[in-house]
PDB file of C-alpha atoms in Angstrom:
ATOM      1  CA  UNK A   1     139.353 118.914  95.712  1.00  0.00           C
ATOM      2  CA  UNK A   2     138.397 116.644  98.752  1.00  0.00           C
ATOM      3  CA  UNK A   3     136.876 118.756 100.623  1.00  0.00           C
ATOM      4  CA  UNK A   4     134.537 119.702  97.555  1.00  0.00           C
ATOM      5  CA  UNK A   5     133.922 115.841  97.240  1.00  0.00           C
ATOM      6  CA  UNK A   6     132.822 116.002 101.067  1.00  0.00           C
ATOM      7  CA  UNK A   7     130.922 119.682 100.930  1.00  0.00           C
ATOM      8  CA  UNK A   8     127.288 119.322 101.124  1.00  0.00           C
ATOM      9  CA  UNK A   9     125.595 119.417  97.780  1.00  0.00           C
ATOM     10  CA  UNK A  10     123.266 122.230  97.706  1.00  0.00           C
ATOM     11  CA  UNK A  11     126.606 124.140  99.105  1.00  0.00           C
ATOM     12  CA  UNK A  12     128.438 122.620  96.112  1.00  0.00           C
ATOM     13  CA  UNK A  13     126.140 123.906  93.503  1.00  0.00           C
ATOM     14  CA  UNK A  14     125.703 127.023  94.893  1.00  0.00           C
ATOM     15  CA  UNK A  15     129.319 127.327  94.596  1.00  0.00           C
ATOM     16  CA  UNK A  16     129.978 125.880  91.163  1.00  0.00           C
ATOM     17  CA  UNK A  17     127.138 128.527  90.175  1.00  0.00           C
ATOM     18  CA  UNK A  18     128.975 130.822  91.392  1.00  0.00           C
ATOM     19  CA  UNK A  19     132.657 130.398  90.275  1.00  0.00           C
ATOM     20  CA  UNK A  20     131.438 129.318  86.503  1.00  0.00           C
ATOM     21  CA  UNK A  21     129.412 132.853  86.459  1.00  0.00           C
ATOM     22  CA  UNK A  22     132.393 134.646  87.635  1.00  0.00           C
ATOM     23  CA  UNK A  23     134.490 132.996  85.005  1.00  0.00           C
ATOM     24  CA  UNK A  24     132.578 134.163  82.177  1.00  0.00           C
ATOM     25  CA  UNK A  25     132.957 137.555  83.339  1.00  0.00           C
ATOM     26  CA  UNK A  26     136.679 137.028  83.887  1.00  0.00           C
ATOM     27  CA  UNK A  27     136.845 136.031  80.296  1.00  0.00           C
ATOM     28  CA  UNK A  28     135.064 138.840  79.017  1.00  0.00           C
ATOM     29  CA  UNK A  29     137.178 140.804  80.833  1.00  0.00           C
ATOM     30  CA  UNK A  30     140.379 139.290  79.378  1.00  0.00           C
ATOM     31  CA  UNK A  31     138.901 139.170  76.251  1.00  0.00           C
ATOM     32  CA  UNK A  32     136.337 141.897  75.057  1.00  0.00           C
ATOM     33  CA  UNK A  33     136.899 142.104  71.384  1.00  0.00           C
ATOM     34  CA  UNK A  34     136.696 137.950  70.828  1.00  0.00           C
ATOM     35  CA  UNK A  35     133.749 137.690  73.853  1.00  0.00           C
ATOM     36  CA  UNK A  36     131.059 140.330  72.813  1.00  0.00           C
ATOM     37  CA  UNK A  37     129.410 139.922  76.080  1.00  0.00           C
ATOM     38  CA  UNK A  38     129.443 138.359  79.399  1.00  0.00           C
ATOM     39  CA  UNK A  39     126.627 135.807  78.421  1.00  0.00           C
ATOM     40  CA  UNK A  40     128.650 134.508  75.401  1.00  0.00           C
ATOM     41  CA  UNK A  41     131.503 133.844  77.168  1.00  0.00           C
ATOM     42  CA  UNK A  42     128.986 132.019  79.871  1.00  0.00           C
ATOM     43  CA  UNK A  43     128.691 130.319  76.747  1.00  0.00           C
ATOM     44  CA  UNK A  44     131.986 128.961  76.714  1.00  0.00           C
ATOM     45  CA  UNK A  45     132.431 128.323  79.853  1.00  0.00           C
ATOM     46  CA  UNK A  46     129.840 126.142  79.578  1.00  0.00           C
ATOM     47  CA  UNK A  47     130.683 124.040  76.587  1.00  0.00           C
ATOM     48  CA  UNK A  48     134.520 124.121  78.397  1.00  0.00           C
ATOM     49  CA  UNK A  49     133.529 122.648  81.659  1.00  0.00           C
ATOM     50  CA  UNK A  50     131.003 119.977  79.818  1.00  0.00           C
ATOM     51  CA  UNK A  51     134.032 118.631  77.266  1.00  0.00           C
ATOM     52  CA  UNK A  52     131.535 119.360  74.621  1.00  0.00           C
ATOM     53  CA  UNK A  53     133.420 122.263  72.955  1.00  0.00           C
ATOM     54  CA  UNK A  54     131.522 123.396  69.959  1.00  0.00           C
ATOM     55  CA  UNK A  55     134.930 125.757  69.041  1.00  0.00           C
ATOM     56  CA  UNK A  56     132.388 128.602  67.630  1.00  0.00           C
ATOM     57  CA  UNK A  57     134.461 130.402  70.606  1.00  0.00           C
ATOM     58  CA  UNK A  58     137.604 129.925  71.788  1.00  0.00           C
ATOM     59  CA  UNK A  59     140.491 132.202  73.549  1.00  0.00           C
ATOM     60  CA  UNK A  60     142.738 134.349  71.089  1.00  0.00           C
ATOM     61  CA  UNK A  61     145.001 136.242  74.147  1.00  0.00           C
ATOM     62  CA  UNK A  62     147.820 134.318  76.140  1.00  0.00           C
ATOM     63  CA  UNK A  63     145.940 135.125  79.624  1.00  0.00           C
ATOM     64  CA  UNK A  64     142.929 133.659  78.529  1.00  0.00           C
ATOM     65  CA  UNK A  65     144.525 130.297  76.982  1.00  0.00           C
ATOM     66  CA  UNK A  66     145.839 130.480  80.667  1.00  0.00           C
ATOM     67  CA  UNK A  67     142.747 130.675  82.006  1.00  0.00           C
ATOM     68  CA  UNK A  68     141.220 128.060  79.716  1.00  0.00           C
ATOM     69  CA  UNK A  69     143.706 125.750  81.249  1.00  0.00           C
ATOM     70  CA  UNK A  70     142.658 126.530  84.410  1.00  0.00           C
ATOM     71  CA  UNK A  71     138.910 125.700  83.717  1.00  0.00           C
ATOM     72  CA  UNK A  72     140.022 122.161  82.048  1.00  0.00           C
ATOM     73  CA  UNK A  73     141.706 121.274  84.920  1.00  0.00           C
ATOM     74  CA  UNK A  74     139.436 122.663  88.194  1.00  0.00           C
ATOM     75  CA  UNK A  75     136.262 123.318  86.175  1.00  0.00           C
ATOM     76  CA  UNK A  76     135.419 119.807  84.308  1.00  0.00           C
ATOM     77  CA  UNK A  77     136.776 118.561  87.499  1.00  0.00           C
ATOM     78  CA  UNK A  78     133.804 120.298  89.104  1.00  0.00           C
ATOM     79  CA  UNK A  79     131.118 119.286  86.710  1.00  0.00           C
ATOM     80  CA  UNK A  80     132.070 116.129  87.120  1.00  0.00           C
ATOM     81  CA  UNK A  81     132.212 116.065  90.931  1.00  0.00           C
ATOM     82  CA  UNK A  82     128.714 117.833  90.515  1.00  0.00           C
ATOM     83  CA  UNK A  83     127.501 114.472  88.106  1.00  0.00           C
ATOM     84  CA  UNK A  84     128.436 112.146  90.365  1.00  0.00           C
ATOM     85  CA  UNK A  85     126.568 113.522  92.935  1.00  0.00           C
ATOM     86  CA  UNK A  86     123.548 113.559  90.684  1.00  0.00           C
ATOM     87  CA  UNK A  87     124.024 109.601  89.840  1.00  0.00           C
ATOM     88  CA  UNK A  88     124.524 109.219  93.789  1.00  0.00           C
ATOM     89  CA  UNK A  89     121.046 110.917  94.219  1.00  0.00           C
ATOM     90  CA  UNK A  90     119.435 108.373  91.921  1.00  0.00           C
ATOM     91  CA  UNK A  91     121.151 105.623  93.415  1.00  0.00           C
ATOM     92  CA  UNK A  92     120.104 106.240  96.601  1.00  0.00           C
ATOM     93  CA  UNK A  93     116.778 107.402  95.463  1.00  0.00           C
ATOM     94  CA  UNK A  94     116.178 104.033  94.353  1.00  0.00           C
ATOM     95  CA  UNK A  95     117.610 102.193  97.007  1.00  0.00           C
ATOM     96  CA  UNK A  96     114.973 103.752  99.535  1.00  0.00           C
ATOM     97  CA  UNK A  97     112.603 102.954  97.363  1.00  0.00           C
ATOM     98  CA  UNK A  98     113.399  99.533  96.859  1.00  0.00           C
ATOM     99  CA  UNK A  99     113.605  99.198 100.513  1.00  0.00           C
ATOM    100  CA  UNK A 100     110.228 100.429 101.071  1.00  0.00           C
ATOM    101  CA  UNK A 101     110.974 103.795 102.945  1.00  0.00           C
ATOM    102  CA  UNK A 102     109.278 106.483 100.590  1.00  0.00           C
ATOM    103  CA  UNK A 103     105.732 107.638 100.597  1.00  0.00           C
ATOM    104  CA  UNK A 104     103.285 106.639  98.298  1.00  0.00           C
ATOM    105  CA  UNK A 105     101.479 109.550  96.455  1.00  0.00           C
ATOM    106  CA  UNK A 106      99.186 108.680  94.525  1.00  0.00           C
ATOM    107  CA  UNK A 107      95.638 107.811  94.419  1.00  0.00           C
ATOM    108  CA  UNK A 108      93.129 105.623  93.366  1.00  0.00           C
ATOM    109  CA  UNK A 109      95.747 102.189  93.834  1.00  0.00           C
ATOM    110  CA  UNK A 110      95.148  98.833  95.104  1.00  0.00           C
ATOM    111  CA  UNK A 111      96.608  98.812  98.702  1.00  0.00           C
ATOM    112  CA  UNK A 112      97.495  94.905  99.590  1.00  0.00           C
ATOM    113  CA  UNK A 113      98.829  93.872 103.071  1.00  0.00           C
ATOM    114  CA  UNK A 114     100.994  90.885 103.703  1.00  0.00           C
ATOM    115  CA  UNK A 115     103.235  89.073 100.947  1.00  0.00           C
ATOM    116  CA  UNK A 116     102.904  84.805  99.790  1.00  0.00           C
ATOM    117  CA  UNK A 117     103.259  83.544  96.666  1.00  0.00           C
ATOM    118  CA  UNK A 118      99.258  83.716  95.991  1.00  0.00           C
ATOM    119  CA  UNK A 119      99.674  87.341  97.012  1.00  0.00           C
ATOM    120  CA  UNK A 120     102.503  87.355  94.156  1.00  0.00           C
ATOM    121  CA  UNK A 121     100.011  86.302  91.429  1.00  0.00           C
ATOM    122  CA  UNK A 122      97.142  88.251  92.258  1.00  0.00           C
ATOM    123  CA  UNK A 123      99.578  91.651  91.981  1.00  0.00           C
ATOM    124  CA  UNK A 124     101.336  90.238  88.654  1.00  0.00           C
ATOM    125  CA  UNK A 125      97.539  89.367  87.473  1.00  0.00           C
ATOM    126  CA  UNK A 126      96.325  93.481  88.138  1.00  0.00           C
ATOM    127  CA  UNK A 127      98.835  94.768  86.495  1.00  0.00           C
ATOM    128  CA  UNK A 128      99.543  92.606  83.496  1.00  0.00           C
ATOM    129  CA  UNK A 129      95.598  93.267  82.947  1.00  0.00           C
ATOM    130  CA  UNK A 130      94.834  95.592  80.060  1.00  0.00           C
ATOM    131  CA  UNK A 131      91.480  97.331  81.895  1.00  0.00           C
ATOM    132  CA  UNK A 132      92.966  98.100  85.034  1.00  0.00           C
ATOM    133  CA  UNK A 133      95.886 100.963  84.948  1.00  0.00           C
ATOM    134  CA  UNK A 134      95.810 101.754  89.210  1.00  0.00           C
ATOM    135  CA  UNK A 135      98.932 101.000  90.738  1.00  0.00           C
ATOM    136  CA  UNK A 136      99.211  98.236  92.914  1.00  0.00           C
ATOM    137  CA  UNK A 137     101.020  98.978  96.710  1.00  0.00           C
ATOM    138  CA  UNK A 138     102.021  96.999  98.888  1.00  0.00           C
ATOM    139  CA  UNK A 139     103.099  96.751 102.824  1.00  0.00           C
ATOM    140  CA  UNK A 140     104.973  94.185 104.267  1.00  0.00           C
ATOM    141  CA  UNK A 141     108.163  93.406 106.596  1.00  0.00           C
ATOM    142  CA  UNK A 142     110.485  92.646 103.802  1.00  0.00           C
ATOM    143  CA  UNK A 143     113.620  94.050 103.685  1.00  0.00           C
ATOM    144  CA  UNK A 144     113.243  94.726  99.720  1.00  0.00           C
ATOM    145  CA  UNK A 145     110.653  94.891  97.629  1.00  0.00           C
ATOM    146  CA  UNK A 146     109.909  91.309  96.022  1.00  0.00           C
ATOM    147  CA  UNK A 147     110.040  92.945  92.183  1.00  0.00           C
ATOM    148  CA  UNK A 148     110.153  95.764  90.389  1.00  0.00           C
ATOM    149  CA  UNK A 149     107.441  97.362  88.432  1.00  0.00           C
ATOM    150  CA  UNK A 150     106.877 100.965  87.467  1.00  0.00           C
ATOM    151  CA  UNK A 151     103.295 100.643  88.738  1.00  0.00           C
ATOM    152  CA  UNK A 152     104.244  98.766  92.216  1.00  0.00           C
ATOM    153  CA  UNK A 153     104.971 100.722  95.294  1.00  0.00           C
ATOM    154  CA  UNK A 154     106.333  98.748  98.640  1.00  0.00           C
ATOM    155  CA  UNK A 155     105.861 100.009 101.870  1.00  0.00           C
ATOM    156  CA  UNK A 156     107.542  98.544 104.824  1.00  0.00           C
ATOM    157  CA  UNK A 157     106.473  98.482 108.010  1.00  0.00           C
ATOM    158  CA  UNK A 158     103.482  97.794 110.633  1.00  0.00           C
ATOM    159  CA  UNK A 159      99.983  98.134 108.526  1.00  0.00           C
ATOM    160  CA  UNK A 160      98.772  98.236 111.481  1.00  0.00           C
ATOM    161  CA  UNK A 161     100.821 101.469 112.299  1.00  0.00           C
ATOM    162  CA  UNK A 162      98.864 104.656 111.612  1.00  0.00           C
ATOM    163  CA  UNK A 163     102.350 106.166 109.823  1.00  0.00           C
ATOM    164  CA  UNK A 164     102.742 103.233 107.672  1.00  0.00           C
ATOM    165  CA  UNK A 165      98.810 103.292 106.323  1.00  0.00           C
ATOM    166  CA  UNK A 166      99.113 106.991 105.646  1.00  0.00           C
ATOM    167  CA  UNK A 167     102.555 106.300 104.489  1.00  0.00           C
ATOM    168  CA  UNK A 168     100.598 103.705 101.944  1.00  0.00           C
ATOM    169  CA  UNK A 169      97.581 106.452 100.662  1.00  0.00           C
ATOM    170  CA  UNK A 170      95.673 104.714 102.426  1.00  0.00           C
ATOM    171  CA  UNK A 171      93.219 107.582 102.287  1.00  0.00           C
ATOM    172  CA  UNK A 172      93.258 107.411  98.381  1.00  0.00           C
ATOM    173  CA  UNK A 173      93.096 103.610  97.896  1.00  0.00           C
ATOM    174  CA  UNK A 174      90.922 102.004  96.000  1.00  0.00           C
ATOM    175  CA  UNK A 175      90.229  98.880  97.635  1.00  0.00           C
ATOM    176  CA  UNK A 176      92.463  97.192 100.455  1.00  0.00           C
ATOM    177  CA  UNK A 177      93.008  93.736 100.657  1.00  0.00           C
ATOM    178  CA  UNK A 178      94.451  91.590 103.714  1.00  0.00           C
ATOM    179  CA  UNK A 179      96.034  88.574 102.677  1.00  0.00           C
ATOM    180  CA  UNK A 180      97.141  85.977 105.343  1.00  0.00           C
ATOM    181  CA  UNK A 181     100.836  85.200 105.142  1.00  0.00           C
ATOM    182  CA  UNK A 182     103.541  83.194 106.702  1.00  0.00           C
ATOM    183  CA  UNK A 183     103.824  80.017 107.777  1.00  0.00           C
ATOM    184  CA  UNK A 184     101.907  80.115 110.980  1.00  0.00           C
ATOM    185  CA  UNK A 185      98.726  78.261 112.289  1.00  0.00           C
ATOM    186  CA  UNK A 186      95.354  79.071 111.034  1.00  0.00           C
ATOM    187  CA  UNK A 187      94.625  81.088 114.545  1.00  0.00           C
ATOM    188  CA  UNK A 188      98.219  83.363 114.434  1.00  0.00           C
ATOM    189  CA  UNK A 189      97.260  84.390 110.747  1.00  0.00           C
ATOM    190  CA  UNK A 190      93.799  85.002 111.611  1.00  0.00           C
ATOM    191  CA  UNK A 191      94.421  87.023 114.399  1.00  0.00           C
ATOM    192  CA  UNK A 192      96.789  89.468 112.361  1.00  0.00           C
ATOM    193  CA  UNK A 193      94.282  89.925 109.531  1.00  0.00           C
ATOM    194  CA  UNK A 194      91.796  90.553 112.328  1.00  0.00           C
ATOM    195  CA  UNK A 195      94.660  93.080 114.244  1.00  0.00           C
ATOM    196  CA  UNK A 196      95.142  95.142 110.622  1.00  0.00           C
ATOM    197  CA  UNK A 197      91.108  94.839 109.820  1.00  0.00           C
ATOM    198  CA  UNK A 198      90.793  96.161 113.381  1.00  0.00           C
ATOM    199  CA  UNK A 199      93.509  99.002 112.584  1.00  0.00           C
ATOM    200  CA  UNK A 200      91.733  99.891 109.105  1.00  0.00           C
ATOM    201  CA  UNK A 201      88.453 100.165 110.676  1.00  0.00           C
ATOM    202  CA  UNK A 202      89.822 103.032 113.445  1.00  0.00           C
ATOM    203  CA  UNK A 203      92.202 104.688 111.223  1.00  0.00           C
ATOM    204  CA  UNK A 204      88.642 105.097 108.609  1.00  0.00           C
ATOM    205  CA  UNK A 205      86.805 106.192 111.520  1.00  0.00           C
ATOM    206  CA  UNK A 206      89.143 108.495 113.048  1.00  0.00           C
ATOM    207  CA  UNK A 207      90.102 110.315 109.928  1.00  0.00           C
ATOM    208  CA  UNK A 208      86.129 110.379 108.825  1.00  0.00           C
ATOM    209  CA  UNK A 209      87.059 108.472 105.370  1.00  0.00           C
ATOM    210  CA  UNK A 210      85.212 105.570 103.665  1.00  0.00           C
ATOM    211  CA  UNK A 211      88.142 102.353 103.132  1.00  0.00           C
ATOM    212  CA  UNK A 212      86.435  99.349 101.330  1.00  0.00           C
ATOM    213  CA  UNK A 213      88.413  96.526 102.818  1.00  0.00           C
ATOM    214  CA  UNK A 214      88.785  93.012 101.948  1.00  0.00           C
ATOM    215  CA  UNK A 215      90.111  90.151 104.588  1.00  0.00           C
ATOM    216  CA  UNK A 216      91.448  86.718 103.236  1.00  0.00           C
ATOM    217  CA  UNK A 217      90.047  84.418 106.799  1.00  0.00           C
ATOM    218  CA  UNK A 218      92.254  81.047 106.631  1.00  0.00           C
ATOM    219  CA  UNK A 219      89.508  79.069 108.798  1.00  0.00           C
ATOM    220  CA  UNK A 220      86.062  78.564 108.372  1.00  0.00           C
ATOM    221  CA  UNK A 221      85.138  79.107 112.196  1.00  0.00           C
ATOM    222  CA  UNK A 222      86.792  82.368 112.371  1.00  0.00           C
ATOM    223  CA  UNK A 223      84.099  84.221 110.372  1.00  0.00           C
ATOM    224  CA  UNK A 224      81.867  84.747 113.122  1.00  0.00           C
ATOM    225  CA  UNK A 225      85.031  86.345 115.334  1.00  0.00           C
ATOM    226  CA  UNK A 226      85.236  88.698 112.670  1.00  0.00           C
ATOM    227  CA  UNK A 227      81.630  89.353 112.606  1.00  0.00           C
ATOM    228  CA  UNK A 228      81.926  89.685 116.593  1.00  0.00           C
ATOM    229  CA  UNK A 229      84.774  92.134 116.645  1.00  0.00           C
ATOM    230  CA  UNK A 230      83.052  94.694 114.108  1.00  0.00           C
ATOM    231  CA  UNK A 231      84.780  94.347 111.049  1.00  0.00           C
ATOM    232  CA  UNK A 232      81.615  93.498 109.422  1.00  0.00           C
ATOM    233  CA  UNK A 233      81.334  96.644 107.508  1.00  0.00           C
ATOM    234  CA  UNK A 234      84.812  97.233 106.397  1.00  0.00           C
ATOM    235  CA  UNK A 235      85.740  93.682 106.026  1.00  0.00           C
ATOM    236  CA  UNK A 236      84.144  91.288 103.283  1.00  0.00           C
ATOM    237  CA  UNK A 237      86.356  87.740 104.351  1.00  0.00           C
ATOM    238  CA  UNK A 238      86.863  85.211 101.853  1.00  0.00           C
ATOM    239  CA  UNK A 239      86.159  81.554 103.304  1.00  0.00           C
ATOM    240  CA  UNK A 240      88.843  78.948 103.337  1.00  0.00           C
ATOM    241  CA  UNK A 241      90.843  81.026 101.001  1.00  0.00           C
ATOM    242  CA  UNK A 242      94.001  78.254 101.402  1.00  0.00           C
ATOM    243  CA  UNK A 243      91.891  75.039 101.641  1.00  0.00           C
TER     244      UNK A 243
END
């Protein structure tokens, strides 16, 4: 029994599959009169090795009461090996995607880049809104997901890492929208939102795809570096966002 718990799980179906099919037919065999076929004492086995036991069939012979004993203790044991790994699947499932590490697949979402508080209540604000039913998704570099919503995808990672925007649909998006965060000086979170505009821009132009972008520019004066660098026709800034 532990090395079942251990065996891979594709190999432990596989085998389950396997040893409940071949118990039906060593029922029937043991039993032809009370079984009528192979398939109804599949049947059976089935409702056996699930506990639900409907008792429409059950064993009439001593060699197949034996053999029903043998199923309650190695076959529910089996099922229920075969459950847990299910749950574990879930589990894990969910744990990747809470930590950001699955790809986003669908279309026509809001892509935002960079996490604050502001950025908090502008996601919360999309999808508590009756008119709008997009997804919203999100990359950043935390190591969970702020919240859970079953129309909010996180990415994490680098959006200015080719991976991570495809990673993010970025070819599918909507809109994207480059909010400044962390605690940094006006010039720092400039220059990232310029960096990932910058990134954006290539990735559209490499890949031949249209990406209406939106920058959030912390100072004033930057504009014009914007402007400068080319992001002028991807990026539409908004002035003194935080002032």
């Amino acid at each position: 029994m532990r090395k079942i718990i251990k065996i891979n799980t594709a190999k432990l179906v596989l085998f389950s599959f396997i040893f409940y099919v071949a118990s039906a037919f060593i029922v029937y065999l043991l039993e032809p009169d009370n079984f009528k076929n192979p398939f109804i004492a599949f049947w059976w086995v089935m409702t056996t090795v699930t506990t639900i036991g409907y008792g429409d069939y059950v064993p009439r012979t001593i060699p197949g009461m034996i053999y029903g004993i043998f199923l309650y203790l190695f076959g529910i044991g089996l099922i229920g090996i075969i459950l847990g790994k299910i749950v574990d699947f879930f589990t894990y499932y969910g744990r990747l995607k809470m930590e950001g590490k699955l790809d986003y697949t669908g279309k026509d979402h809001f892509l935002i880049i960079g996490w604050s508080k502001s950025v908090q209540q502008t996601i919360e604000e999309i999808l508590l809104s009756r008119d709008v039913t997009s997804d919203v998704v999100l990359i950043d570099s935390l190591k969970e997901a702020p919240f859970k919503h079953e129309r909010f995808h996180y990415i994490q990672g680098d959006p200015t890492d080719k991976k991570i925007l495809r990673k993010a649909g970025i070819d599918k998006t909507r809109s994207v929208s480059i909010f400044a965060s962390g605690n940094h000086s006006d010039v720092l979170m400039d220059g990232k939102t310029l960096l990932v505009a910058s990134s954006i821009e290539r990735y559209a132009v490499e890949n031949e795809v249209n990406i209406y972008t939106i920058a959030e520019i912390v100072n004033q004066n930057h504009v014009d570096m914007f402007m400068h660098a080319g992001s002028t026709n991807s990026c539409c800034p908004m002035k003194d966002s935080r002032t």
